[in-house]
Amino acid sequence: IKRLHGLFNSELKWFNVIIYGDLPKNKENVIYLSNHQCTVDWIIADMLAIRQNALGHVRYVLKDGLKWLPLYGWYFSQHGGVYVKRSAKFNEKEMREKLRAQMKAETPMYLVIFPEGTRYNPEIPKVIADSQSFAEKEGLAILKHVLTPRVKATHVAIDSMKDYLDAVYDVTVAYEGTVDHKGQRKLAPSMTEFLCKECPRVHIFIDRIELKDIPEEQIYMRRWLHERFEIKDKLLIEFYDAKDSKRRNKFPGKSVHSKLSLKKTLPSLLFLGGLTASMLLTESGRKLYVKTWIYGTLIGCLWVSIKP
């Protein structure tokens, strides 16, 4: 129970969330732009949303292949998630239609986008090298600790919802313990490691940006987005590579060791935990549990193939 509750409760000794910058207390309609290192980044977005009582408002822009995830692929789609393909296969019309449908229904919006398009993985240097080569070819600054961002999904989201959004959150995430003894980046924690092992402290820098400060034209927004990732890169260079060891493992500025009360997380934990446990304790419950996964997955895959 403690480990599951630790997803949202940084009061547990084995996990700490340290927040820098501007995180409003009140819920807003926002686009959340973040660097991407691991699947835990999805949970980080939830952690920030729950601090604004907006957990149920979180929706994701996801790689198209993730729609085939058992049950979850269908769930994300029905919860307002947007599946996108990369490069020339990107379907702008489909994304705009889905976002417009959400606005028409007056759905609260906390849309999470990882503009890099894939994870920054130091164990796959070719991806990093290709990203840097592309930036150099396009006359953009070469980035060290993040990948060159892609602008299409961000532009479509902001352009489609510019009269619906309150702000854009530019979020930079860093995990302690992800540098080896030689000072080289290591892989960020996987979801399994996050749930089952002692997790390092997570540092989150938030910059709230007004819509009026973001260029509307895609060509200019592309430059703006790259400049935002330059800022992220500088923050991460300071975090991981600062010559003065006292300046490492933290972002500049004031920070808050963010805590959550039990009343925000325990009720849902007990409900879901109790429901799952009650099913698994009986033979009929276990059969129902397995059938839910099997048939739910098949129906979900059929659904998202017809109506993504």
mmCIF file of C-alpha atoms in Angstrom:
data_model
loop_
_atom_site.group_PDB
_atom_site.id
_atom_site.type_symbol
_atom_site.label_atom_id
_atom_site.label_comp_id
_atom_site.label_asym_id
_atom_site.label_seq_id
_atom_site.Cartn_x
_atom_site.Cartn_y
_atom_site.Cartn_z
ATOM 1 C CA ILE A 1 0.000 0.000 0.000
ATOM 2 C CA LYS A 2 2.828 2.395 0.895
ATOM 3 C CA ARG A 3 4.518 1.887 -2.452
ATOM 4 C CA LEU A 4 1.335 2.442 -4.437
ATOM 5 C CA HIS A 5 0.461 5.451 -2.348
ATOM 6 C CA GLY A 6 3.961 6.764 -3.040
ATOM 7 C CA LEU A 7 2.900 7.430 -6.610
ATOM 8 C CA PHE A 8 1.274 10.588 -5.349
ATOM 9 C CA ASN A 9 2.609 11.009 -1.828
ATOM 10 C CA SER A 10 6.113 12.415 -1.647
ATOM 11 C CA GLU A 11 5.981 12.369 2.151
ATOM 12 C CA LEU A 12 7.253 8.784 2.042
ATOM 13 C CA LYS A 13 10.964 8.734 2.800
ATOM 14 C CA TRP A 14 11.853 6.727 -0.272
ATOM 15 C CA PHE A 15 10.443 9.259 -2.690
ATOM 16 C CA ASN A 16 10.589 13.037 -2.898
ATOM 17 C CA VAL A 17 9.173 15.529 -5.372
ATOM 18 C CA ILE A 18 10.929 18.895 -5.472
ATOM 19 C CA ILE A 19 9.140 21.635 -7.413
ATOM 20 C CA TYR A 20 10.625 24.867 -8.761
ATOM 21 C CA GLY A 21 8.920 27.748 -10.526
ATOM 22 C CA ASP A 22 5.245 28.455 -11.169
ATOM 23 C CA LEU A 23 2.587 25.860 -10.409
ATOM 24 C CA PRO A 24 -0.775 27.573 -9.825
ATOM 25 C CA LYS A 25 -2.911 26.128 -7.044
ATOM 26 C CA ASN A 26 -6.087 26.363 -9.097
ATOM 27 C CA LYS A 27 -6.913 24.085 -12.039
ATOM 28 C CA GLU A 28 -6.577 25.529 -15.529
ATOM 29 C CA ASN A 29 -7.032 24.451 -19.128
ATOM 30 C CA VAL A 30 -3.429 23.943 -20.200
ATOM 31 C CA ILE A 31 -1.003 22.269 -22.547
ATOM 32 C CA TYR A 32 1.837 20.587 -20.658
ATOM 33 C CA LEU A 33 5.132 20.414 -22.589
ATOM 34 C CA SER A 34 7.887 18.288 -21.077
ATOM 35 C CA ASN A 35 11.158 16.568 -21.847
ATOM 36 C CA HIS A 36 10.801 12.798 -22.074
ATOM 37 C CA GLN A 37 13.135 10.175 -20.580
ATOM 38 C CA CYS A 38 11.002 7.265 -19.381
ATOM 39 C CA THR A 39 7.456 6.041 -18.766
ATOM 40 C CA VAL A 40 7.579 7.581 -15.288
ATOM 41 C CA ASP A 41 7.238 10.973 -17.016
ATOM 42 C CA TRP A 42 3.547 10.138 -17.465
ATOM 43 C CA ILE A 43 3.195 9.772 -13.701
ATOM 44 C CA ILE A 44 4.999 13.089 -13.133
ATOM 45 C CA ALA A 45 2.256 14.848 -15.118
ATOM 46 C CA ASP A 46 -0.351 13.162 -12.902
ATOM 47 C CA MET A 47 1.554 14.242 -9.787
ATOM 48 C CA LEU A 48 1.405 17.883 -10.815
ATOM 49 C CA ALA A 49 -2.227 17.668 -11.905
ATOM 50 C CA ILE A 50 -3.348 16.184 -8.592
ATOM 51 C CA ARG A 51 -1.783 19.164 -6.809
ATOM 52 C CA GLN A 52 -4.257 21.339 -8.714
ATOM 53 C CA ASN A 53 -7.192 18.957 -8.193
ATOM 54 C CA ALA A 54 -7.056 18.293 -11.946
ATOM 55 C CA LEU A 55 -6.035 14.625 -12.105
ATOM 56 C CA GLY A 56 -9.149 13.624 -14.056
ATOM 57 C CA HIS A 57 -8.393 16.309 -16.648
ATOM 58 C CA VAL A 58 -5.098 14.766 -17.823
ATOM 59 C CA ARG A 59 -5.040 13.651 -21.456
ATOM 60 C CA TYR A 60 -2.038 12.637 -23.537
ATOM 61 C CA VAL A 61 -0.744 13.016 -27.063
ATOM 62 C CA LEU A 62 0.638 9.522 -27.711
ATOM 63 C CA LYS A 63 2.542 7.587 -30.345
ATOM 64 C CA ASP A 64 0.090 5.791 -32.594
ATOM 65 C CA GLY A 65 1.453 2.340 -31.711
ATOM 66 C CA LEU A 66 0.414 2.755 -28.064
ATOM 67 C CA LYS A 67 -3.268 2.481 -28.982
ATOM 68 C CA TRP A 68 -2.751 -1.308 -29.120
ATOM 69 C CA LEU A 69 -1.838 -1.499 -25.421
ATOM 70 C CA PRO A 70 -4.190 -3.966 -23.686
ATOM 71 C CA LEU A 71 -7.129 -2.017 -22.198
ATOM 72 C CA TYR A 72 -5.053 1.140 -21.705
ATOM 73 C CA GLY A 73 -4.943 1.947 -25.424
ATOM 74 C CA TRP A 74 -8.737 2.042 -25.539
ATOM 75 C CA TYR A 75 -8.942 3.874 -22.205
ATOM 76 C CA PHE A 76 -6.595 6.677 -23.281
ATOM 77 C CA SER A 77 -8.564 7.134 -26.504
ATOM 78 C CA GLN A 78 -11.912 7.347 -24.698
ATOM 79 C CA HIS A 79 -10.452 9.704 -22.107
ATOM 80 C CA GLY A 80 -9.517 12.283 -24.731
ATOM 81 C CA GLY A 81 -6.062 11.016 -25.647
ATOM 82 C CA VAL A 82 -4.789 11.770 -29.152
ATOM 83 C CA TYR A 83 -2.777 9.193 -31.105
ATOM 84 C CA VAL A 84 -0.403 10.661 -33.672
ATOM 85 C CA LYS A 85 1.936 9.280 -36.302
ATOM 86 C CA ARG A 86 5.326 10.772 -36.979
ATOM 87 C CA SER A 87 6.629 12.922 -39.826
ATOM 88 C CA ALA A 88 4.762 12.690 -43.146
ATOM 89 C CA LYS A 89 2.138 10.335 -41.685
ATOM 90 C CA PHE A 90 1.030 12.908 -39.093
ATOM 91 C CA ASN A 91 -2.734 13.448 -39.491
ATOM 92 C CA GLU A 92 -3.345 17.091 -38.575
ATOM 93 C CA LYS A 93 -7.034 17.024 -39.503
ATOM 94 C CA GLU A 94 -7.747 14.049 -37.251
ATOM 95 C CA MET A 95 -6.019 15.688 -34.270
ATOM 96 C CA ARG A 96 -7.864 18.976 -34.773
ATOM 97 C CA GLU A 97 -11.211 17.196 -34.975
ATOM 98 C CA LYS A 98 -10.591 15.320 -31.739
ATOM 99 C CA LEU A 99 -9.544 18.480 -29.895
ATOM 100 C CA ARG A 100 -12.535 20.416 -31.247
ATOM 101 C CA ALA A 101 -14.847 17.660 -30.049
ATOM 102 C CA GLN A 102 -13.322 17.952 -26.574
ATOM 103 C CA MET A 103 -13.830 21.730 -26.570
ATOM 104 C CA LYS A 104 -17.390 21.424 -27.855
ATOM 105 C CA ALA A 105 -18.143 19.130 -24.922
ATOM 106 C CA GLU A 106 -16.447 21.709 -22.624
ATOM 107 C CA THR A 107 -14.055 19.023 -21.437
ATOM 108 C CA PRO A 108 -11.446 20.285 -18.945
ATOM 109 C CA MET A 109 -8.059 20.122 -20.646
ATOM 110 C CA TYR A 110 -4.666 19.175 -19.209
ATOM 111 C CA LEU A 111 -3.071 17.990 -22.446
ATOM 112 C CA VAL A 112 0.356 16.388 -22.014
ATOM 113 C CA ILE A 113 2.748 16.539 -24.983
ATOM 114 C CA PHE A 114 6.323 15.253 -25.176
ATOM 115 C CA PRO A 115 7.587 17.226 -28.213
ATOM 116 C CA GLU A 116 10.763 15.161 -28.607
ATOM 117 C CA GLY A 117 8.593 12.387 -30.043
ATOM 118 C CA THR A 118 10.544 9.636 -28.294
ATOM 119 C CA ARG A 119 12.543 9.147 -25.101
ATOM 120 C CA TYR A 120 16.006 10.543 -24.496
ATOM 121 C CA ASN A 121 17.864 7.268 -23.925
ATOM 122 C CA PRO A 122 21.657 7.449 -23.365
ATOM 123 C CA GLU A 123 21.855 3.724 -24.171
ATOM 124 C CA ILE A 124 20.743 4.465 -27.745
ATOM 125 C CA PRO A 125 23.328 7.068 -28.822
ATOM 126 C CA LYS A 126 22.270 6.892 -32.488
ATOM 127 C CA VAL A 127 18.940 8.551 -31.708
ATOM 128 C CA ILE A 128 20.717 11.363 -29.876
ATOM 129 C CA ALA A 129 23.305 11.754 -32.640
ATOM 130 C CA ASP A 130 20.607 11.817 -35.349
ATOM 131 C CA SER A 131 18.694 14.453 -33.397
ATOM 132 C CA GLN A 132 21.788 16.616 -33.070
ATOM 133 C CA SER A 133 22.642 16.186 -36.760
ATOM 134 C CA PHE A 134 19.140 17.277 -37.720
ATOM 135 C CA ALA A 135 19.421 20.391 -35.526
ATOM 136 C CA GLU A 136 22.770 21.278 -37.096
ATOM 137 C CA LYS A 137 21.364 20.784 -40.597
ATOM 138 C CA GLU A 138 18.409 23.066 -39.805
ATOM 139 C CA GLY A 139 20.604 25.753 -38.259
ATOM 140 C CA LEU A 140 19.261 25.130 -34.754
ATOM 141 C CA ALA A 141 21.209 24.961 -31.515
ATOM 142 C CA ILE A 142 22.557 21.474 -30.757
ATOM 143 C CA LEU A 143 21.130 20.097 -27.516
ATOM 144 C CA LYS A 144 22.946 17.791 -25.104
ATOM 145 C CA HIS A 145 20.450 16.465 -22.549
ATOM 146 C CA VAL A 146 17.242 16.640 -24.619
ATOM 147 C CA LEU A 147 16.333 15.768 -28.205
ATOM 148 C CA THR A 148 15.418 18.271 -30.906
ATOM 149 C CA PRO A 149 11.672 18.910 -30.415
ATOM 150 C CA ARG A 150 9.069 18.353 -33.142
ATOM 151 C CA VAL A 151 6.568 21.154 -33.494
ATOM 152 C CA LYS A 152 3.583 19.657 -35.352
ATOM 153 C CA ALA A 153 1.519 18.297 -32.438
ATOM 154 C CA THR A 154 2.317 21.317 -30.269
ATOM 155 C CA HIS A 155 1.320 23.740 -33.030
ATOM 156 C CA VAL A 156 -1.935 21.930 -33.828
ATOM 157 C CA ALA A 157 -2.868 21.751 -30.134
ATOM 158 C CA ILE A 158 -2.158 25.407 -29.385
ATOM 159 C CA ASP A 159 -3.679 26.668 -32.643
ATOM 160 C CA SER A 160 -6.841 24.566 -32.226
ATOM 161 C CA MET A 161 -7.413 25.530 -28.581
ATOM 162 C CA LYS A 162 -5.941 29.049 -28.371
ATOM 163 C CA ASP A 163 -9.290 30.503 -27.244
ATOM 164 C CA TYR A 164 -9.891 27.621 -24.818
ATOM 165 C CA LEU A 165 -6.567 27.452 -22.988
ATOM 166 C CA ASP A 166 -5.442 29.475 -19.988
ATOM 167 C CA ALA A 167 -1.712 28.816 -20.369
ATOM 168 C CA VAL A 168 1.056 26.486 -21.445
ATOM 169 C CA TYR A 169 3.158 24.755 -18.787
ATOM 170 C CA ASP A 170 6.775 24.265 -19.843
ATOM 171 C CA VAL A 171 8.001 21.466 -17.577
ATOM 172 C CA THR A 172 11.562 20.191 -17.156
ATOM 173 C CA VAL A 173 12.060 16.927 -15.259
ATOM 174 C CA ALA A 174 15.324 15.539 -13.852
ATOM 175 C CA TYR A 175 15.888 12.346 -11.841
ATOM 176 C CA GLU A 176 18.679 12.136 -9.295
ATOM 177 C CA GLY A 177 20.974 9.132 -9.520
ATOM 178 C CA THR A 178 21.010 9.027 -13.323
ATOM 179 C CA VAL A 179 24.688 9.927 -13.774
ATOM 180 C CA ASP A 180 27.472 7.326 -13.456
ATOM 181 C CA HIS A 181 30.852 7.731 -11.724
ATOM 182 C CA LYS A 182 32.319 9.076 -14.985
ATOM 183 C CA GLY A 183 29.719 11.813 -15.169
ATOM 184 C CA GLN A 184 27.822 10.171 -18.046
ATOM 185 C CA ARG A 185 24.023 10.055 -18.197
ATOM 186 C CA LYS A 186 22.387 6.764 -17.267
ATOM 187 C CA LEU A 187 18.964 5.486 -18.142
ATOM 188 C CA ALA A 188 16.150 7.139 -16.182
ATOM 189 C CA PRO A 189 14.105 4.814 -13.920
ATOM 190 C CA SER A 190 11.626 2.515 -15.631
ATOM 191 C CA MET A 191 8.067 2.196 -14.370
ATOM 192 C CA THR A 192 8.954 -1.141 -12.754
ATOM 193 C CA GLU A 193 11.951 0.358 -10.949
ATOM 194 C CA PHE A 194 9.840 3.310 -9.897
ATOM 195 C CA LEU A 195 7.140 1.092 -8.386
ATOM 196 C CA CYS A 196 9.312 -1.662 -6.910
ATOM 197 C CA LYS A 197 12.582 -0.039 -5.880
ATOM 198 C CA GLU A 198 13.746 2.975 -3.967
ATOM 199 C CA CYS A 199 13.289 5.867 -6.373
ATOM 200 C CA PRO A 200 15.592 8.907 -6.484
ATOM 201 C CA ARG A 201 14.334 12.383 -5.851
ATOM 202 C CA VAL A 202 12.561 13.947 -8.801
ATOM 203 C CA HIS A 203 13.161 17.617 -9.587
ATOM 204 C CA ILE A 204 10.503 19.468 -11.599
ATOM 205 C CA PHE A 205 10.941 22.979 -12.988
ATOM 206 C CA ILE A 206 7.729 24.658 -14.169
ATOM 207 C CA ASP A 207 7.412 27.787 -16.277
ATOM 208 C CA ARG A 208 3.848 29.015 -16.860
ATOM 209 C CA ILE A 209 3.616 30.738 -20.251
ATOM 210 C CA GLU A 210 0.802 32.986 -21.419
ATOM 211 C CA LEU A 211 -0.657 32.231 -24.859
ATOM 212 C CA LYS A 212 0.018 35.792 -26.019
ATOM 213 C CA ASP A 213 3.753 35.120 -25.640
ATOM 214 C CA ILE A 214 3.714 32.196 -28.102
ATOM 215 C CA PRO A 215 3.990 32.797 -31.886
ATOM 216 C CA GLU A 216 0.979 31.607 -33.877
ATOM 217 C CA GLU A 217 2.627 30.724 -37.199
ATOM 218 C CA GLN A 218 4.145 27.229 -37.244
ATOM 219 C CA ILE A 219 7.497 28.373 -38.632
ATOM 220 C CA TYR A 220 7.911 30.849 -35.763
ATOM 221 C CA MET A 221 6.485 28.473 -33.176
ATOM 222 C CA ARG A 222 9.071 25.931 -34.244
ATOM 223 C CA ARG A 223 11.835 28.397 -33.377
ATOM 224 C CA TRP A 224 10.082 29.286 -30.105
ATOM 225 C CA LEU A 225 9.745 25.617 -29.118
ATOM 226 C CA HIS A 226 13.406 24.967 -29.843
ATOM 227 C CA GLU A 227 14.354 27.966 -27.716
ATOM 228 C CA ARG A 228 12.265 26.529 -24.874
ATOM 229 C CA PHE A 229 14.213 23.273 -25.206
ATOM 230 C CA GLU A 230 17.457 25.241 -25.184
ATOM 231 C CA ILE A 231 16.364 26.571 -21.789
ATOM 232 C CA LYS A 232 15.605 23.013 -20.655
ATOM 233 C CA ASP A 233 19.016 21.884 -21.859
ATOM 234 C CA LYS A 234 20.777 24.633 -19.905
ATOM 235 C CA LEU A 235 18.843 23.663 -16.772
ATOM 236 C CA LEU A 236 19.815 20.011 -17.228
ATOM 237 C CA ILE A 237 23.470 20.838 -17.977
ATOM 238 C CA GLU A 238 23.569 22.696 -14.676
ATOM 239 C CA PHE A 239 21.766 19.822 -12.942
ATOM 240 C CA TYR A 240 24.028 17.049 -14.249
ATOM 241 C CA ASP A 241 27.304 18.707 -15.274
ATOM 242 C CA ALA A 242 27.937 21.739 -13.045
ATOM 243 C CA LYS A 243 31.643 21.991 -12.190
ATOM 244 C CA ASP A 244 30.744 22.929 -8.634
ATOM 245 C CA SER A 245 29.321 19.731 -7.100
ATOM 246 C CA LYS A 246 27.173 21.799 -4.732
ATOM 247 C CA ARG A 247 25.207 23.091 -7.720
ATOM 248 C CA ARG A 248 24.465 19.646 -9.118
ATOM 249 C CA ASN A 249 21.263 17.692 -8.506
ATOM 250 C CA LYS A 250 19.143 20.805 -8.252
ATOM 251 C CA PHE A 251 17.664 23.507 -10.442
ATOM 252 C CA PRO A 252 18.311 27.205 -9.818
ATOM 253 C CA GLY A 253 15.903 29.251 -7.752
ATOM 254 C CA LYS A 254 13.614 28.537 -4.845
ATOM 255 C CA SER A 255 12.258 25.036 -4.427
ATOM 256 C CA VAL A 256 9.470 23.380 -2.484
ATOM 257 C CA HIS A 257 9.501 19.802 -1.203
ATOM 258 C CA SER A 258 6.005 19.120 -2.392
ATOM 259 C CA LYS A 259 3.783 16.970 -0.217
ATOM 260 C CA LEU A 260 0.326 15.518 -0.615
ATOM 261 C CA SER A 261 -2.095 14.716 2.156
ATOM 262 C CA LEU A 262 -3.526 11.224 2.548
ATOM 263 C CA LYS A 263 -7.036 12.503 1.936
ATOM 264 C CA LYS A 264 -6.161 13.276 -1.698
ATOM 265 C CA THR A 265 -4.813 9.850 -2.578
ATOM 266 C CA LEU A 266 -5.849 7.236 -0.040
ATOM 267 C CA PRO A 267 -9.575 6.984 -0.904
ATOM 268 C CA SER A 268 -8.966 6.053 -4.550
ATOM 269 C CA LEU A 269 -6.140 3.710 -3.536
ATOM 270 C CA LEU A 270 -8.355 1.850 -1.052
ATOM 271 C CA PHE A 271 -11.243 1.676 -3.528
ATOM 272 C CA LEU A 272 -9.183 0.305 -6.412
ATOM 273 C CA GLY A 273 -7.062 -1.911 -4.179
ATOM 274 C CA GLY A 274 -10.121 -3.309 -2.432
ATOM 275 C CA LEU A 275 -11.961 -3.911 -5.702
ATOM 276 C CA THR A 276 -8.991 -5.737 -7.252
ATOM 277 C CA ALA A 277 -8.265 -7.760 -4.118
ATOM 278 C CA SER A 278 -11.903 -8.835 -3.746
ATOM 279 C CA MET A 279 -11.861 -10.159 -7.315
ATOM 280 C CA LEU A 280 -8.585 -12.043 -6.943
ATOM 281 C CA LEU A 281 -9.569 -13.721 -3.677
ATOM 282 C CA THR A 282 -12.288 -15.863 -5.262
ATOM 283 C CA GLU A 283 -12.153 -18.286 -8.192
ATOM 284 C CA SER A 284 -15.078 -16.641 -9.960
ATOM 285 C CA GLY A 285 -13.483 -13.238 -9.396
ATOM 286 C CA ARG A 286 -10.203 -14.381 -10.891
ATOM 287 C CA LYS A 287 -11.984 -15.747 -13.957
ATOM 288 C CA LEU A 288 -13.837 -12.456 -14.369
ATOM 289 C CA TYR A 289 -10.543 -10.556 -13.993
ATOM 290 C CA VAL A 290 -8.852 -12.612 -16.738
ATOM 291 C CA LYS A 291 -11.871 -12.385 -19.056
ATOM 292 C CA THR A 292 -11.983 -8.603 -18.568
ATOM 293 C CA TRP A 293 -8.386 -8.309 -19.751
ATOM 294 C CA ILE A 294 -8.831 -10.686 -22.694
ATOM 295 C CA TYR A 295 -12.165 -9.496 -24.042
ATOM 296 C CA GLY A 296 -11.557 -5.885 -23.032
ATOM 297 C CA THR A 297 -8.310 -5.912 -24.998
ATOM 298 C CA LEU A 298 -9.931 -7.443 -28.097
ATOM 299 C CA ILE A 299 -12.889 -5.052 -28.041
ATOM 300 C CA GLY A 300 -10.573 -2.107 -27.290
ATOM 301 C CA CYS A 301 -8.264 -2.923 -30.229
ATOM 302 C CA LEU A 302 -11.268 -3.219 -32.533
ATOM 303 C CA TRP A 303 -12.673 0.075 -31.267
ATOM 304 C CA VAL A 304 -9.480 2.138 -31.709
ATOM 305 C CA SER A 305 -8.923 0.668 -35.185
ATOM 306 C CA ILE A 306 -12.371 1.916 -36.226
ATOM 307 C CA LYS A 307 -12.536 5.126 -34.194
ATOM 308 C CA PRO A 308 -9.077 6.361 -33.071
#
